[in-house]
CSV table of C-alpha atoms in Angstrom, one decimal:
chain,number,residue,atom,x,y,z
A,1,UNK,CA,8.1,12.5,-45.2
A,2,UNK,CA,9.7,10.8,-48.2
A,3,UNK,CA,9.9,7.1,-48.1
A,4,UNK,CA,7.5,6.8,-45.4
A,5,UNK,CA,4.8,6.7,-47.3
A,6,UNK,CA,1.7,5.0,-45.1
A,7,UNK,CA,-1.3,3.6,-47.1
A,8,UNK,CA,-4.3,4.7,-46.3
A,9,UNK,CA,-7.7,2.6,-45.3
A,10,UNK,CA,-10.8,3.5,-46.8
A,11,UNK,CA,-12.2,2.8,-42.7
A,12,UNK,CA,-14.2,4.9,-40.3
A,13,UNK,CA,-12.4,6.7,-37.6
A,14,UNK,CA,-12.4,4.4,-34.6
A,15,UNK,CA,-12.9,6.3,-31.4
A,16,UNK,CA,-11.7,3.3,-28.9
A,17,UNK,CA,-9.5,5.6,-26.9
A,18,UNK,CA,-8.5,4.9,-23.0
A,19,UNK,CA,-5.9,6.6,-20.7
A,20,UNK,CA,-3.4,5.6,-20.3
A,21,UNK,CA,-3.9,5.8,-15.9
A,22,UNK,CA,-6.6,3.3,-16.6
A,23,UNK,CA,-4.4,0.9,-18.1
A,24,UNK,CA,-1.4,1.6,-15.5
A,25,UNK,CA,-3.2,3.2,-12.6
A,26,UNK,CA,-2.0,6.5,-11.2
A,27,UNK,CA,1.1,7.9,-13.7
A,28,UNK,CA,3.6,9.3,-11.2
A,29,UNK,CA,5.7,12.7,-12.9
A,30,UNK,CA,8.1,10.0,-14.4
A,31,UNK,CA,5.3,8.4,-16.1
A,32,UNK,CA,3.7,11.6,-16.6
A,33,UNK,CA,6.5,13.2,-18.8
A,34,UNK,CA,6.4,11.3,-22.2
A,35,UNK,CA,2.8,9.8,-22.5
A,36,UNK,CA,0.8,10.3,-24.4
A,37,UNK,CA,-3.0,11.8,-23.1
A,38,UNK,CA,-4.9,9.1,-25.0
A,39,UNK,CA,-4.4,5.6,-26.4
A,40,UNK,CA,-6.7,5.0,-30.0
A,41,UNK,CA,-7.4,0.8,-29.4
A,42,UNK,CA,-8.9,-1.6,-32.3
A,43,UNK,CA,-9.2,-5.3,-30.5
A,44,UNK,CA,-9.3,-6.7,-27.7
A,45,UNK,CA,-9.0,-4.1,-25.3
A,46,UNK,CA,-8.8,-6.8,-22.3
A,47,UNK,CA,-5.0,-7.6,-23.3
A,48,UNK,CA,-4.0,-4.0,-21.9
A,49,UNK,CA,-6.0,-5.3,-18.8
A,50,UNK,CA,-3.4,-8.0,-18.0
A,51,UNK,CA,0.7,-8.7,-18.1
A,52,UNK,CA,3.2,-9.6,-18.1
A,53,UNK,CA,3.6,-7.6,-20.8
A,54,UNK,CA,6.9,-7.8,-22.6
A,55,UNK,CA,8.5,-5.7,-25.6
A,56,UNK,CA,10.8,-7.3,-28.8
A,57,UNK,CA,12.2,-3.9,-30.8
A,58,UNK,CA,15.1,-4.1,-33.2
A,59,UNK,CA,16.2,-2.8,-35.8
A,60,UNK,CA,13.7,-2.7,-39.6
A,61,UNK,CA,16.7,-3.5,-41.6
A,62,UNK,CA,16.9,-6.8,-39.4
A,63,UNK,CA,19.6,-9.5,-40.1
A,64,UNK,CA,18.2,-13.3,-41.0
A,65,UNK,CA,19.9,-14.6,-37.6
A,66,UNK,CA,18.1,-11.4,-35.2
A,67,UNK,CA,14.7,-12.4,-36.7
A,68,UNK,CA,15.5,-16.3,-35.5
A,69,UNK,CA,16.4,-14.3,-32.2
A,70,UNK,CA,13.4,-12.3,-32.1
A,71,UNK,CA,11.4,-15.1,-32.7
A,72,UNK,CA,13.0,-17.6,-30.6
A,73,UNK,CA,12.6,-15.0,-27.7
A,74,UNK,CA,8.9,-14.6,-28.7
A,75,UNK,CA,7.9,-18.6,-28.3
A,76,UNK,CA,9.3,-18.7,-25.3
A,77,UNK,CA,8.0,-15.2,-23.8
A,78,UNK,CA,4.5,-16.7,-25.3
A,79,UNK,CA,5.3,-19.8,-23.1
A,80,UNK,CA,5.8,-18.5,-20.3
A,81,UNK,CA,2.0,-16.9,-21.3
A,82,UNK,CA,3.7,-13.5,-21.9
A,83,UNK,CA,2.1,-11.2,-23.8
A,84,UNK,CA,4.3,-9.8,-26.5
A,85,UNK,CA,4.4,-6.3,-27.9
A,86,UNK,CA,6.4,-4.6,-30.4
A,87,UNK,CA,5.9,-1.7,-32.9
A,88,UNK,CA,4.2,-3.4,-36.3
A,89,UNK,CA,7.9,-1.9,-38.5
A,90,UNK,CA,9.0,-4.0,-40.6
A,91,UNK,CA,12.4,-6.9,-39.2
A,92,UNK,CA,12.0,-7.5,-35.7
A,93,UNK,CA,8.3,-5.3,-34.6
A,94,UNK,CA,7.3,-8.0,-37.5
A,95,UNK,CA,9.1,-11.4,-36.7
A,96,UNK,CA,8.0,-10.5,-32.9
A,97,UNK,CA,4.3,-10.1,-33.8
A,98,UNK,CA,4.0,-13.1,-36.3
A,99,UNK,CA,5.7,-15.8,-33.7
A,100,UNK,CA,3.8,-14.6,-31.3
A,101,UNK,CA,0.6,-15.9,-33.7
A,102,UNK,CA,2.2,-18.6,-34.8
A,103,UNK,CA,3.2,-20.4,-31.3
A,104,UNK,CA,-0.8,-19.2,-30.0
A,105,UNK,CA,0.2,-16.8,-28.1
A,106,UNK,CA,-0.9,-12.7,-27.3
A,107,UNK,CA,0.2,-9.8,-29.1
A,108,UNK,CA,0.2,-6.1,-28.8
A,109,UNK,CA,0.5,-3.8,-31.8
A,110,UNK,CA,2.1,0.2,-30.6
A,111,UNK,CA,2.0,2.1,-34.0
A,112,UNK,CA,3.8,4.7,-35.6
A,113,UNK,CA,0.7,5.6,-37.3
A,114,UNK,CA,-2.9,6.3,-37.0
A,115,UNK,CA,-4.6,3.2,-36.2
A,116,UNK,CA,-6.2,3.8,-40.7
A,117,UNK,CA,-3.0,3.9,-41.8
A,118,UNK,CA,-0.7,0.9,-42.2
A,119,UNK,CA,3.3,1.5,-42.3
A,120,UNK,CA,5.3,-0.3,-43.8
A,121,UNK,CA,2.3,-1.2,-46.5
A,122,UNK,CA,3.3,-4.8,-46.4
A,123,UNK,CA,1.9,-5.0,-42.8
A,124,UNK,CA,-1.5,-3.9,-43.5
A,125,UNK,CA,-2.9,-7.7,-43.9
A,126,UNK,CA,-0.9,-8.4,-40.4
A,127,UNK,CA,-2.2,-4.8,-38.9
A,128,UNK,CA,-5.8,-5.9,-39.9
A,129,UNK,CA,-5.3,-9.2,-38.8
A,130,UNK,CA,-4.0,-7.6,-34.7
A,131,UNK,CA,-6.9,-5.4,-35.0
A,132,UNK,CA,-9.2,-8.4,-34.8
A,133,UNK,CA,-8.3,-11.4,-32.9
A,134,UNK,CA,-5.3,-8.8,-30.5
A,135,UNK,CA,-5.2,-5.8,-29.8
A,136,UNK,CA,-3.3,-2.6,-32.3
A,137,UNK,CA,-2.7,0.6,-30.3
A,138,UNK,CA,-1.5,4.3,-31.0
A,139,UNK,CA,-1.4,7.9,-29.3
A,140,UNK,CA,-1.9,9.1,-33.4
A,141,UNK,CA,-6.2,10.2,-33.9
A,142,UNK,CA,-6.7,8.9,-37.0
A,143,UNK,CA,-6.1,11.3,-40.3
A,144,UNK,CA,-3.2,13.3,-38.4
A,145,UNK,CA,0.3,13.6,-40.6
A,146,UNK,CA,3.1,10.7,-39.9
A,147,UNK,CA,6.2,12.7,-39.2
A,148,UNK,CA,8.8,10.8,-39.0
A,149,UNK,CA,8.9,12.4,-34.9
A,150,UNK,CA,6.1,9.7,-34.3
A,151,UNK,CA,8.1,6.6,-34.1
A,152,UNK,CA,10.8,7.7,-30.9
A,153,UNK,CA,7.5,8.9,-30.0
A,154,UNK,CA,5.3,5.9,-30.2
A,155,UNK,CA,9.0,3.4,-28.9
A,156,UNK,CA,8.4,5.8,-25.9
A,157,UNK,CA,4.4,4.0,-25.4
A,158,UNK,CA,5.5,1.5,-25.8
A,159,UNK,CA,8.6,1.2,-22.9
A,160,UNK,CA,5.6,3.2,-21.1
A,161,UNK,CA,3.3,0.6,-21.5
A,162,UNK,CA,5.1,-3.2,-20.4
A,163,UNK,CA,7.0,-4.3,-18.0
A,164,UNK,CA,10.1,-4.7,-19.7
A,165,UNK,CA,11.5,-3.9,-23.1
A,166,UNK,CA,14.2,-7.2,-24.7
A,167,UNK,CA,16.4,-5.0,-28.0
A,168,UNK,CA,17.2,-7.6,-30.2
A,169,UNK,CA,19.4,-5.8,-32.1
A,170,UNK,CA,20.2,-2.6,-32.9
A,171,UNK,CA,22.6,0.0,-34.9
A,172,UNK,CA,24.5,2.8,-33.0
A,173,UNK,CA,21.8,4.9,-34.9
A,174,UNK,CA,18.4,3.2,-34.3
A,175,UNK,CA,15.5,4.5,-33.6
A,176,UNK,CA,14.7,1.8,-31.1
A,177,UNK,CA,17.3,3.4,-28.7
A,178,UNK,CA,15.4,5.2,-27.7
A,179,UNK,CA,12.5,3.0,-26.1
A,180,UNK,CA,15.5,1.5,-24.5
A,181,UNK,CA,16.7,4.9,-22.4
A,182,UNK,CA,12.8,5.3,-22.0
A,183,UNK,CA,12.2,1.8,-19.8
A,184,UNK,CA,15.3,3.1,-18.1
A,185,UNK,CA,14.1,6.2,-17.3
A,186,UNK,CA,11.4,4.6,-15.7
A,187,UNK,CA,12.5,1.9,-13.8
A,188,UNK,CA,11.3,-0.7,-16.5
A,189,UNK,CA,13.4,-3.6,-16.9
A,190,UNK,CA,15.9,-3.5,-19.7
A,191,UNK,CA,17.3,-6.7,-21.3
A,192,UNK,CA,19.5,-6.8,-24.1
A,193,UNK,CA,20.6,-9.4,-26.4
A,194,UNK,CA,24.0,-11.0,-26.1
A,195,UNK,CA,24.8,-10.3,-29.3
A,196,UNK,CA,24.3,-6.8,-29.4
A,197,UNK,CA,26.6,-6.6,-26.5
A,198,UNK,CA,29.8,-8.1,-27.9
A,199,UNK,CA,29.6,-6.5,-31.3
A,200,UNK,CA,32.3,-4.7,-31.1
A,201,UNK,CA,31.3,-2.0,-33.4
A,202,UNK,CA,28.5,-0.9,-30.8
A,203,UNK,CA,28.8,1.2,-28.3
A,204,UNK,CA,25.1,1.9,-27.6
A,205,UNK,CA,25.1,-1.4,-25.1
A,206,UNK,CA,27.8,-0.8,-22.2
A,207,UNK,CA,26.4,2.5,-21.9
A,208,UNK,CA,23.4,1.0,-20.9
A,209,UNK,CA,24.4,-0.9,-19.2
A,210,UNK,CA,26.0,1.1,-17.1
A,211,UNK,CA,22.7,3.1,-16.4
A,212,UNK,CA,20.7,-0.8,-15.3
A,213,UNK,CA,20.2,-2.7,-18.4
A,214,UNK,CA,20.8,-6.3,-18.3
A,215,UNK,CA,21.8,-9.2,-20.6
A,216,UNK,CA,19.7,-11.8,-21.7
A,217,UNK,CA,20.8,-14.9,-23.4
A,218,UNK,CA,20.3,-18.4,-23.9
A,219,UNK,CA,21.3,-19.6,-20.4
A,220,UNK,CA,19.2,-17.1,-18.0
A,221,UNK,CA,16.4,-17.0,-20.7
A,222,UNK,CA,13.9,-19.2,-17.9
A,223,UNK,CA,15.8,-17.3,-15.0
A,224,UNK,CA,14.4,-14.0,-16.8
A,225,UNK,CA,11.0,-14.9,-18.0
A,226,UNK,CA,9.7,-16.6,-14.5
A,227,UNK,CA,10.9,-12.6,-12.9
A,228,UNK,CA,9.5,-10.3,-14.4
A,229,UNK,CA,6.7,-8.3,-12.7
A,230,UNK,CA,3.4,-7.1,-13.8
A,231,UNK,CA,4.2,-3.5,-12.9
A,232,UNK,CA,2.3,-2.0,-15.5
A,233,UNK,CA,-0.9,-4.1,-14.3
A,234,UNK,CA,-3.7,-1.0,-12.6
A,235,UNK,CA,-3.9,-3.0,-9.4
A,236,UNK,CA,-6.2,-1.1,-7.6
A,237,UNK,CA,-5.0,-1.6,-3.9
A,238,UNK,CA,-6.2,-0.2,-1.3
A,239,UNK,CA,-5.8,-0.4,2.8
A,240,UNK,CA,-6.9,-3.1,3.8
A,241,UNK,CA,-4.6,-4.8,1.4
A,242,UNK,CA,-2.5,-4.6,5.0
A,243,UNK,CA,-4.4,-6.3,6.9
B,1,UNK,CA,32.5,-3.9,7.1
B,2,UNK,CA,29.8,-4.1,9.7
B,3,UNK,CA,28.9,-7.1,11.8
B,4,UNK,CA,25.4,-7.0,12.4
B,5,UNK,CA,23.3,-3.8,12.3
B,6,UNK,CA,19.4,-3.4,13.6
B,7,UNK,CA,17.0,-2.2,10.7
B,8,UNK,CA,13.2,-1.8,10.8
B,9,UNK,CA,10.5,-2.9,8.5
B,10,UNK,CA,6.4,-3.0,8.0
B,11,UNK,CA,5.5,-5.3,5.4
B,12,UNK,CA,5.8,-8.8,3.1
B,13,UNK,CA,5.4,-9.9,-0.2
B,14,UNK,CA,5.8,-13.8,-1.1
B,15,UNK,CA,7.3,-14.0,-4.5
B,16,UNK,CA,6.4,-17.3,-5.2
B,17,UNK,CA,3.2,-17.7,-3.0
B,18,UNK,CA,-0.5,-19.4,-3.8
B,19,UNK,CA,-2.6,-18.5,-1.1
B,20,UNK,CA,-5.1,-15.2,-2.6
B,21,UNK,CA,-3.1,-13.4,0.3
B,22,UNK,CA,0.4,-14.3,-1.2
B,23,UNK,CA,-0.9,-13.1,-4.9
B,24,UNK,CA,-1.8,-9.1,-3.0
B,25,UNK,CA,2.0,-8.6,-1.9
B,26,UNK,CA,3.0,-9.6,-5.3
B,27,UNK,CA,0.1,-6.8,-7.0
B,28,UNK,CA,1.5,-4.7,-3.6
B,29,UNK,CA,5.4,-5.2,-4.8
B,30,UNK,CA,4.5,-4.7,-9.0
B,31,UNK,CA,2.7,-1.4,-8.2
B,32,UNK,CA,5.5,-0.1,-5.2
B,33,UNK,CA,8.3,-1.2,-8.1
B,34,UNK,CA,6.3,1.3,-10.5
B,35,UNK,CA,6.3,4.5,-8.4
B,36,UNK,CA,2.0,3.9,-8.0
B,37,UNK,CA,2.0,7.5,-6.3
B,38,UNK,CA,-1.1,6.3,-4.0
B,39,UNK,CA,0.2,3.8,-3.4
B,40,UNK,CA,3.4,5.1,-2.0
B,41,UNK,CA,1.2,7.5,-0.5
B,42,UNK,CA,-1.0,4.7,1.0
B,43,UNK,CA,2.8,2.9,2.6
B,44,UNK,CA,3.3,5.6,3.9
B,45,UNK,CA,0.0,6.3,5.5
B,46,UNK,CA,-0.2,2.7,7.1
B,47,UNK,CA,3.9,3.5,8.0
B,48,UNK,CA,3.3,7.0,10.1
B,49,UNK,CA,0.1,4.8,12.0
B,50,UNK,CA,2.6,2.6,12.7
B,51,UNK,CA,4.7,5.1,14.5
B,52,UNK,CA,1.8,6.9,16.5
B,53,UNK,CA,1.0,3.6,17.8
B,54,UNK,CA,4.9,3.3,19.4
B,55,UNK,CA,6.4,0.6,16.6
B,56,UNK,CA,9.5,1.5,15.3
B,57,UNK,CA,11.1,3.5,18.1
B,58,UNK,CA,14.0,5.7,17.6
B,59,UNK,CA,13.7,5.5,13.8
B,60,UNK,CA,11.7,8.9,12.5
B,61,UNK,CA,10.6,11.3,14.0
B,62,UNK,CA,10.8,14.9,12.8
B,63,UNK,CA,15.0,15.6,13.0
B,64,UNK,CA,15.3,12.6,11.1
B,65,UNK,CA,16.9,13.1,8.3
B,66,UNK,CA,16.0,10.3,5.0
B,67,UNK,CA,18.0,9.2,3.1
B,68,UNK,CA,17.6,6.9,0.3
B,69,UNK,CA,18.9,4.0,-0.9
B,70,UNK,CA,20.1,4.3,-4.2
B,71,UNK,CA,18.4,1.9,-6.8
B,72,UNK,CA,21.0,-1.2,-8.2
B,73,UNK,CA,22.6,1.7,-10.9
B,74,UNK,CA,22.9,5.2,-11.7
B,75,UNK,CA,20.9,7.6,-12.7
B,76,UNK,CA,20.9,9.1,-16.0
B,77,UNK,CA,19.9,11.7,-15.2
B,78,UNK,CA,17.3,13.8,-12.5
B,79,UNK,CA,13.9,12.5,-14.6
B,80,UNK,CA,14.8,9.1,-13.3
B,81,UNK,CA,12.4,6.7,-11.3
B,82,UNK,CA,13.7,6.5,-7.5
B,83,UNK,CA,10.8,4.5,-6.0
B,84,UNK,CA,13.8,5.0,-2.3
B,85,UNK,CA,13.4,7.5,-2.9
B,86,UNK,CA,9.5,8.6,-3.7
B,87,UNK,CA,8.9,6.5,-0.3
B,88,UNK,CA,11.2,9.1,1.8
B,89,UNK,CA,9.0,12.5,1.0
B,90,UNK,CA,5.8,10.3,1.4
B,91,UNK,CA,7.3,9.3,4.7
B,92,UNK,CA,8.2,12.9,5.0
B,93,UNK,CA,4.6,14.9,4.0
B,94,UNK,CA,2.9,12.5,6.2
B,95,UNK,CA,5.7,13.5,9.0
B,96,UNK,CA,8.2,11.0,9.8
B,97,UNK,CA,10.8,13.3,8.8
B,98,UNK,CA,12.8,16.3,9.1
B,99,UNK,CA,13.7,16.2,5.6
B,100,UNK,CA,14.9,14.0,2.5
B,101,UNK,CA,18.5,14.2,1.8
B,102,UNK,CA,19.7,12.0,-1.0
B,103,UNK,CA,23.6,12.2,-0.3
B,104,UNK,CA,24.3,8.4,-1.6
B,105,UNK,CA,24.2,7.2,-5.1
B,106,UNK,CA,25.7,4.2,-7.0
B,107,UNK,CA,28.4,5.0,-9.1
B,108,UNK,CA,28.4,1.2,-11.2
B,109,UNK,CA,25.2,-0.4,-11.8
B,110,UNK,CA,25.6,-4.0,-9.8
B,111,UNK,CA,24.4,-6.9,-11.3
B,112,UNK,CA,20.6,-8.4,-10.6
B,113,UNK,CA,21.3,-11.2,-7.4
B,114,UNK,CA,18.4,-12.8,-8.9
B,115,UNK,CA,20.0,-13.3,-12.4
B,116,UNK,CA,23.3,-14.1,-11.5
B,117,UNK,CA,24.7,-17.6,-11.3
B,118,UNK,CA,25.8,-18.7,-8.1
B,119,UNK,CA,28.8,-17.7,-7.3
B,120,UNK,CA,28.6,-14.8,-9.2
B,121,UNK,CA,26.2,-12.9,-6.9
B,122,UNK,CA,26.9,-9.0,-5.7
B,123,UNK,CA,28.4,-9.7,-2.4
B,124,UNK,CA,28.5,-6.7,-0.1
B,125,UNK,CA,31.6,-5.6,-1.0
B,126,UNK,CA,30.6,-5.1,-4.6
B,127,UNK,CA,27.8,-2.9,-3.0
B,128,UNK,CA,30.3,-1.1,-1.3
B,129,UNK,CA,32.4,-0.4,-4.5
B,130,UNK,CA,29.6,0.8,-6.3
B,131,UNK,CA,28.1,3.5,-3.8
B,132,UNK,CA,29.4,6.8,-3.2
B,133,UNK,CA,28.2,9.0,-0.5
B,134,UNK,CA,27.8,12.5,-2.5
B,135,UNK,CA,27.5,15.4,0.2
B,136,UNK,CA,29.6,16.1,2.1
B,137,UNK,CA,28.6,19.0,4.4
B,138,UNK,CA,28.2,18.3,8.1
B,139,UNK,CA,25.5,15.4,8.1
B,140,UNK,CA,22.5,15.8,10.1
B,141,UNK,CA,22.8,14.2,13.8
B,142,UNK,CA,20.3,12.2,13.3
B,143,UNK,CA,19.5,10.0,9.8
B,144,UNK,CA,17.3,6.8,9.1
B,145,UNK,CA,18.3,5.5,5.3
B,146,UNK,CA,15.1,3.4,3.7
B,147,UNK,CA,15.6,1.4,0.7
B,148,UNK,CA,11.9,0.3,0.0
B,149,UNK,CA,12.7,-3.6,-0.1
B,150,UNK,CA,15.0,-6.1,1.6
B,151,UNK,CA,16.3,-9.5,0.4
B,152,UNK,CA,19.3,-10.9,2.1
B,153,UNK,CA,20.5,-7.5,2.9
B,154,UNK,CA,23.7,-6.2,1.2
B,155,UNK,CA,22.3,-3.3,-0.2
B,156,UNK,CA,21.7,-1.7,3.2
B,157,UNK,CA,24.4,-3.2,4.7
B,158,UNK,CA,26.6,-1.3,2.2
B,159,UNK,CA,24.7,1.6,2.4
B,160,UNK,CA,25.2,1.2,5.9
B,161,UNK,CA,28.5,1.1,5.7
B,162,UNK,CA,29.7,3.6,3.7
B,163,UNK,CA,27.6,6.0,5.4
B,164,UNK,CA,29.3,5.4,8.4
B,165,UNK,CA,32.2,5.8,6.8
B,166,UNK,CA,31.9,8.9,5.8
B,167,UNK,CA,29.9,10.3,9.0
B,168,UNK,CA,31.2,7.7,12.1
B,169,UNK,CA,29.3,10.0,14.3
B,170,UNK,CA,26.4,10.2,12.9
B,171,UNK,CA,22.9,8.4,14.8
B,172,UNK,CA,22.0,6.1,11.4
B,173,UNK,CA,19.2,4.0,11.8
B,174,UNK,CA,17.7,1.7,8.7
B,175,UNK,CA,14.8,0.8,7.8
B,176,UNK,CA,14.0,-1.1,4.4
B,177,UNK,CA,9.7,-1.0,4.1
B,178,UNK,CA,9.2,-4.1,2.2
B,179,UNK,CA,10.6,-7.9,2.9
B,180,UNK,CA,11.7,-10.5,0.7
B,181,UNK,CA,9.5,-13.9,1.8
B,182,UNK,CA,11.4,-16.2,-0.2
B,183,UNK,CA,11.8,-19.1,2.1
B,184,UNK,CA,8.0,-19.5,3.6
B,185,UNK,CA,6.0,-21.2,0.7
B,186,UNK,CA,3.1,-18.2,1.7
B,187,UNK,CA,2.5,-15.5,4.4
B,188,UNK,CA,-0.2,-15.1,5.8
B,189,UNK,CA,-0.8,-11.2,6.1
B,190,UNK,CA,0.6,-8.0,4.2
B,191,UNK,CA,1.3,-6.0,7.6
B,192,UNK,CA,4.2,-7.5,9.1
B,193,UNK,CA,5.5,-4.3,11.5
B,194,UNK,CA,9.2,-5.7,13.0
B,195,UNK,CA,12.3,-4.6,13.8
B,196,UNK,CA,15.2,-7.4,12.8
B,197,UNK,CA,18.2,-7.9,12.6
B,198,UNK,CA,20.9,-7.9,9.1
B,199,UNK,CA,24.3,-10.2,10.4
B,200,UNK,CA,27.7,-9.9,8.0
B,201,UNK,CA,28.6,-13.3,8.3
B,202,UNK,CA,31.4,-15.8,5.8
B,203,UNK,CA,31.3,-12.6,3.5
B,204,UNK,CA,27.4,-12.5,3.2
B,205,UNK,CA,24.9,-10.8,4.7
B,206,UNK,CA,22.0,-12.7,6.1
B,207,UNK,CA,18.3,-11.3,7.7
B,208,UNK,CA,17.2,-12.2,10.5
B,209,UNK,CA,13.7,-11.8,10.3
């Protein structure tokens, strides 16, 4: 696949796995449509047992302002004890994971490659650190081929596993948009940072707002973050709850 | 605009209460918001038991078409989650209606109340202009509007008004599964069946209880 040459690690294949239903509880058919059969993981599985979890996503070719926005959003999420989820790609994803670690928070990487590969290879150290100290998840079995399709598939899985998605910046053709649309389809919260909404070159933000995306800005950030429900935590409720 | 209307409701949740029951009620809220099929089924069974024991007289029945209230934004496709529609399907499966009739749709998004600045919260009229009746065939004689959550009652009031404008002769009742209890510190139990009232006062909706 040309420019996406994953760097393969000489490690035994990780065999730890769980199903989406173990994370969320019983899936509805809207969720079933794109849900992976299984998730391979390395690290602290308990990060998928609690929430809220929020995805911070955006362009690989992020602007310096975009990276700064991702960092400051991530710090605010950590301050609200929200788990920061991203895709370990270059750009916004890397800024989010790194800022979460620096702020002493918890972070989950959802990969578009199997766990035994590193893409981009510059993130190998970061991925290994997240595998040791945090949590790294992939729906792709170790040793399987990486194709460009993996990445939008991964983005849909990230939408499934998180209570809300925030798009920090993304162009008209960004793969990040797959996650935005999937979040709306699943009925998860979708937030767009004010800067993308105000960018006259972009048409997708207004389209997503029409279908329910909300704008996140400095002025409503606290309100938004204190109101994120933990819908993707497994609640294990029974009839006794009513009484 | 309708000046006041009755609504039925079975459960309550506490947005900020610290007691174990309040915390559990938020887990119920979260599971319902995700569209957890097991929890929706549990809730429908619970409502069916209340009805069997004489609760919500005149609301449900084998001749009542269940009308799900739209979410706060249009759906992009039919495979988009719509929790009230799923609740209606579960109520139908529990024998509480004759059909699910999704005749109301949202044609433009309304801002989420909690995130709008004070004074910019979507008033009932904003909800009214964002809702549309899509099926104008002769309606069933009896219908029940069904929503998942009720806070002040703006959405339910607007939905009832839009439906009444198009089908003035229809016997339409309103039901919201869960009431938000934002004004009390804690709740004592989640099950709390009531028939209450939504009033339209000074341009806004007010719910009691």
